[in-house]
């Protein structure tokens, strides 16, 4: 004859146990989705100073302005225009991300009046001598990756999730230059503070660090200082954001070939 | 020097214990000896070109290049391209690799209409459709950057160019890297595909491997040869064992000293043990020969030993000193490896000298006299056998045909000087390897199939940031490339100008008319912005201040490469403004400078060694003439050798240039022994001809056996893996044999023409003040007086021995140096009327020198005396040696005769001279 107290106790234990599992851990994907929810903007404009640092410590500086228009299915439109150095002033690159992975790009060199369409540009390519590959600069394409929560870590005194991102489709695996990446996301603001990139032979290739976090608006945080360090090559690229504006209502036709020539 | 040696002979145990202790102490250091396989030591120290090279390496990455060649009927097939991709990926993973350029890593910049591609030539997926492959082929073969660089124009070969370096602290890089690459090559090789690697690491690894193989075969071989010839020379067991023991101990000392001083084992220092064997044993042969000679003459063991040591001390010190100087002179060169070799060989030779001095006397003392020599020589000499008889005939030959022999040598030498004019300096590391070797065949094949596996950089430095973006500079760079292509000596050049031209063309829809340098620097800047990346790092530096032209070629010879480099310099001087520095650099350029430098340097350091040795000999024999004479029989073979090389077309390179240094160090020792023995014989016999014969008899055997043994030893080098070493062996053997001929025919003839004295004898001579102040020596310095005494000849007389007999015809005068003589008139009844007694300085019989006179009195030695005897022949010797001294002598003799005359015409006047005899 069991007493009701015992039944209740047992039931509670069972219910608690059942509830504990979903309650305890978010999946990697869930973390990424949450990040997306919190950090996503419609459009963004950044004035950046890019400092390229060579192996021996010599530096080169460029100034660019970068505009991003978020589109459906994580497919963005990006326009980058150079302000400095003077001999490349007005050089611009327009990117329309495509669902099949073959992004459309247009290159405008002031000395060659007509923009060139760069067909089937590989995302693996590095952006104009920097340590950033095109695929590093885009927003995280959640649909084609598998995200696994690896654990937790502390970066610059803040608790972070450590999520592993691996290409989920054959296509993505072929297009990407990385076998997988690790992403550190702060538990409090869900902003990425660090990324590690592993090459096709599974060796650590690059480390990206985000610093000087600013709360732009609401839940939106950005970092004003980004460093991409190519550990294999010994080079670094430092990105400093001089000014930023979000959700200004940029028009779709701003991201067009016609705009490039202007 | 005698005293320490005699001490050793008398205290054998102490000497051996001392040697043992030192051997143990130095032997314990052996594990510290390090091996330096890198060829960095071949570069010139403090060479400004080296700093420039290091800077170029910083900017553009390493020039240490390996080409992996893939040959197929058509490389634009899935099978071949897959192999290339897999090789590419595999190579990138090899430790030390900084960059791999291949069809699968290179970018294909292509413009069609409004579109531009900047993707890799071969994408992630290897195309299989024929149309795609055809397009790929067309793109590749249409690119100036790729054709002749990564792919052959006929599409039958493609190259993967790998740049790699040793990681810090890695010592066996070349071997390890070559093995790693070979493993990858083996994995991808399949029917239809030929794959192999060629490059600097492989060459160096093969070189080191062959070197070690050589050491393993040649050292034992030459040891056996030396032992066999040793035995033939001395025909006793002790004559073989003792030199080998001293050689082995001195090798331990040498290597120990190298370990202590931090000098590593390199390609050059590795020959020191062999050198020890060769050089060390020649002295042992001379000493043991002399010792046996004494034994044969009836001396007992200890006496024979001590006499031999006493006689040998000085010549061996001189020959060791000159050989040490010869090799040691290399420390004045600027090349690390030569400097190290100079120090190491000087230390080793000195060690060998010390070891021999410490071990040889005790071993001879303890070893029983060989049975063959125990028979005491009887008074009647059995007819001389073999060599001594040959030497007798040779001596006669030399005397009889003196002039023709000299003329013959002179003519041959002059003829060979003609060859010197055509002597070329050319060190060709690749042709060091035998023609059938894999490495030579691959180098040739690579050059035929695609482009050479050798590369250097031409750095164009504008000195300011963005200087390369200037179209004028780019045009000049392109112009230099065109010029190089036109010379036909270069397989391919690649530069930033090529990339810019390609970009310009593709940005205009692929129109070939636009494959030129753009008009403005802004255009260049914008193109470079797009092109920037790993691939371009090799061709333009970070700030675009300097550009790099990578020159691929197949010139393996230093002479050819030097010619090309000079050609570049001339073009640059014409074409580039002085503000732009354009210079060729690269590991091979530095080696090239070093090779030619080394070869020439070895010869010039040899000639200064030569002069120093001449000076030392001049000091030894106190005569400039003697010094020069000692060099002639040694320089003639060397002159003839290089003349022969020039005529036949054998180039002067780092190996053949060494022959001079090695030969002079060894050959000149024989000459010193020869000349010292001659001077000693002259001292005893006072007859130049007889002295020459006697010298040949004594020195003949050692000279012949040593020369033959050395020639045989050098000939063992024919077993080497290296063509240059084979040449070295044969040519060095040739020099040894010619030197032997010169020693046997030229030296005796030259020596007969001048009297020889050694400084040693001079120092040993004791002369009292009375002698020096004698009228005969008036005006002569102490040194001159001694020389006269030695040249004239000192004769010993026992007490009571007659010196002059009245009534005889005398042709010489005498002066008392030590002792006492009595001048008397022997009376018919047997009594003696003493006229006078003379001590040191007293002179008698001076008239007899000039005119034959019947002696008017007798002279007998009262006590044991040494008398200087001067006859016309002696005066002639003095005159030949020093006319000045001779003049003073004659003046003194004239004065003395004048006194006699005065005596005769004015009797009663006090005479300054002793009674006339």
PDB file of C-alpha atoms in Angstrom, chain B residues 409 413 416-417 420 423 602-603 606-607 610 613 631-646 652 656-668 731-732 734-736 738-739 742:
ATOM      1  CA  UNK B 409     112.041  21.983 -66.792  1.00  0.00           C
ATOM      2  CA  UNK B 413     106.986  25.399 -67.110  1.00  0.00           C
ATOM      3  CA  UNK B 416     102.241  25.424 -69.075  1.00  0.00           C
ATOM      4  CA  UNK B 417     101.999  29.132 -68.374  1.00  0.00           C
ATOM      5  CA  UNK B 420      97.032  29.594 -67.355  1.00  0.00           C
ATOM      6  CA  UNK B 423      92.036  28.633 -67.096  1.00  0.00           C
ATOM      7  CA  UNK B 602      92.492  29.683 -52.367  1.00  0.00           C
ATOM      8  CA  UNK B 603      94.961  30.408 -55.095  1.00  0.00           C
ATOM      9  CA  UNK B 606      98.353  29.827 -51.591  1.00  0.00           C
ATOM     10  CA  UNK B 607     100.712  32.316 -53.185  1.00  0.00           C
ATOM     11  CA  UNK B 610     104.292  30.337 -50.735  1.00  0.00           C
ATOM     12  CA  UNK B 613     107.471  29.524 -46.753  1.00  0.00           C
ATOM     13  CA  UNK B 631     110.550  26.894 -53.733  1.00  0.00           C
ATOM     14  CA  UNK B 632     111.383  26.202 -57.370  1.00  0.00           C
ATOM     15  CA  UNK B 633     111.014  22.415 -57.319  1.00  0.00           C
ATOM     16  CA  UNK B 634     107.690  22.863 -55.559  1.00  0.00           C
ATOM     17  CA  UNK B 635     106.134  25.601 -57.597  1.00  0.00           C
ATOM     18  CA  UNK B 636     107.039  24.050 -60.927  1.00  0.00           C
ATOM     19  CA  UNK B 637     104.693  21.050 -60.514  1.00  0.00           C
ATOM     20  CA  UNK B 638     101.856  23.321 -59.451  1.00  0.00           C
ATOM     21  CA  UNK B 639     102.365  25.722 -62.334  1.00  0.00           C
ATOM     22  CA  UNK B 640     102.412  22.783 -64.672  1.00  0.00           C
ATOM     23  CA  UNK B 641      99.262  21.366 -63.125  1.00  0.00           C
ATOM     24  CA  UNK B 642      97.121  24.453 -63.563  1.00  0.00           C
ATOM     25  CA  UNK B 643      98.570  25.079 -66.983  1.00  0.00           C
ATOM     26  CA  UNK B 644      97.585  21.565 -67.938  1.00  0.00           C
ATOM     27  CA  UNK B 645      94.119  22.122 -66.538  1.00  0.00           C
ATOM     28  CA  UNK B 646      93.757  25.295 -68.530  1.00  0.00           C
ATOM     29  CA  UNK B 652      89.276  25.934 -61.493  1.00  0.00           C
ATOM     30  CA  UNK B 656      90.727  21.875 -57.769  1.00  0.00           C
ATOM     31  CA  UNK B 657      91.895  25.109 -56.180  1.00  0.00           C
ATOM     32  CA  UNK B 658      92.632  23.242 -52.972  1.00  0.00           C
ATOM     33  CA  UNK B 659      95.220  21.110 -54.709  1.00  0.00           C
ATOM     34  CA  UNK B 660      97.727  23.933 -54.652  1.00  0.00           C
ATOM     35  CA  UNK B 661      97.449  24.445 -50.910  1.00  0.00           C
ATOM     36  CA  UNK B 662      97.545  20.750 -50.103  1.00  0.00           C
ATOM     37  CA  UNK B 663     100.374  20.036 -52.524  1.00  0.00           C
ATOM     38  CA  UNK B 664     102.598  22.833 -51.352  1.00  0.00           C
ATOM     39  CA  UNK B 665     102.105  21.845 -47.741  1.00  0.00           C
ATOM     40  CA  UNK B 666     103.187  18.306 -48.447  1.00  0.00           C
ATOM     41  CA  UNK B 667     105.718  18.598 -51.237  1.00  0.00           C
ATOM     42  CA  UNK B 668     107.781  21.327 -49.662  1.00  0.00           C
ATOM     43  CA  UNK B 731      95.290  15.734 -60.381  1.00  0.00           C
ATOM     44  CA  UNK B 732      96.762  15.722 -56.891  1.00  0.00           C
ATOM     45  CA  UNK B 734      99.781  13.852 -60.776  1.00  0.00           C
ATOM     46  CA  UNK B 735     101.249  16.760 -58.817  1.00  0.00           C
ATOM     47  CA  UNK B 736     102.834  14.442 -56.263  1.00  0.00           C
ATOM     48  CA  UNK B 738     105.808  15.483 -60.853  1.00  0.00           C
ATOM     49  CA  UNK B 739     107.001  16.962 -57.561  1.00  0.00           C
ATOM     50  CA  UNK B 742     111.494  17.625 -59.598  1.00  0.00           C
TER      51      UNK B 742
END
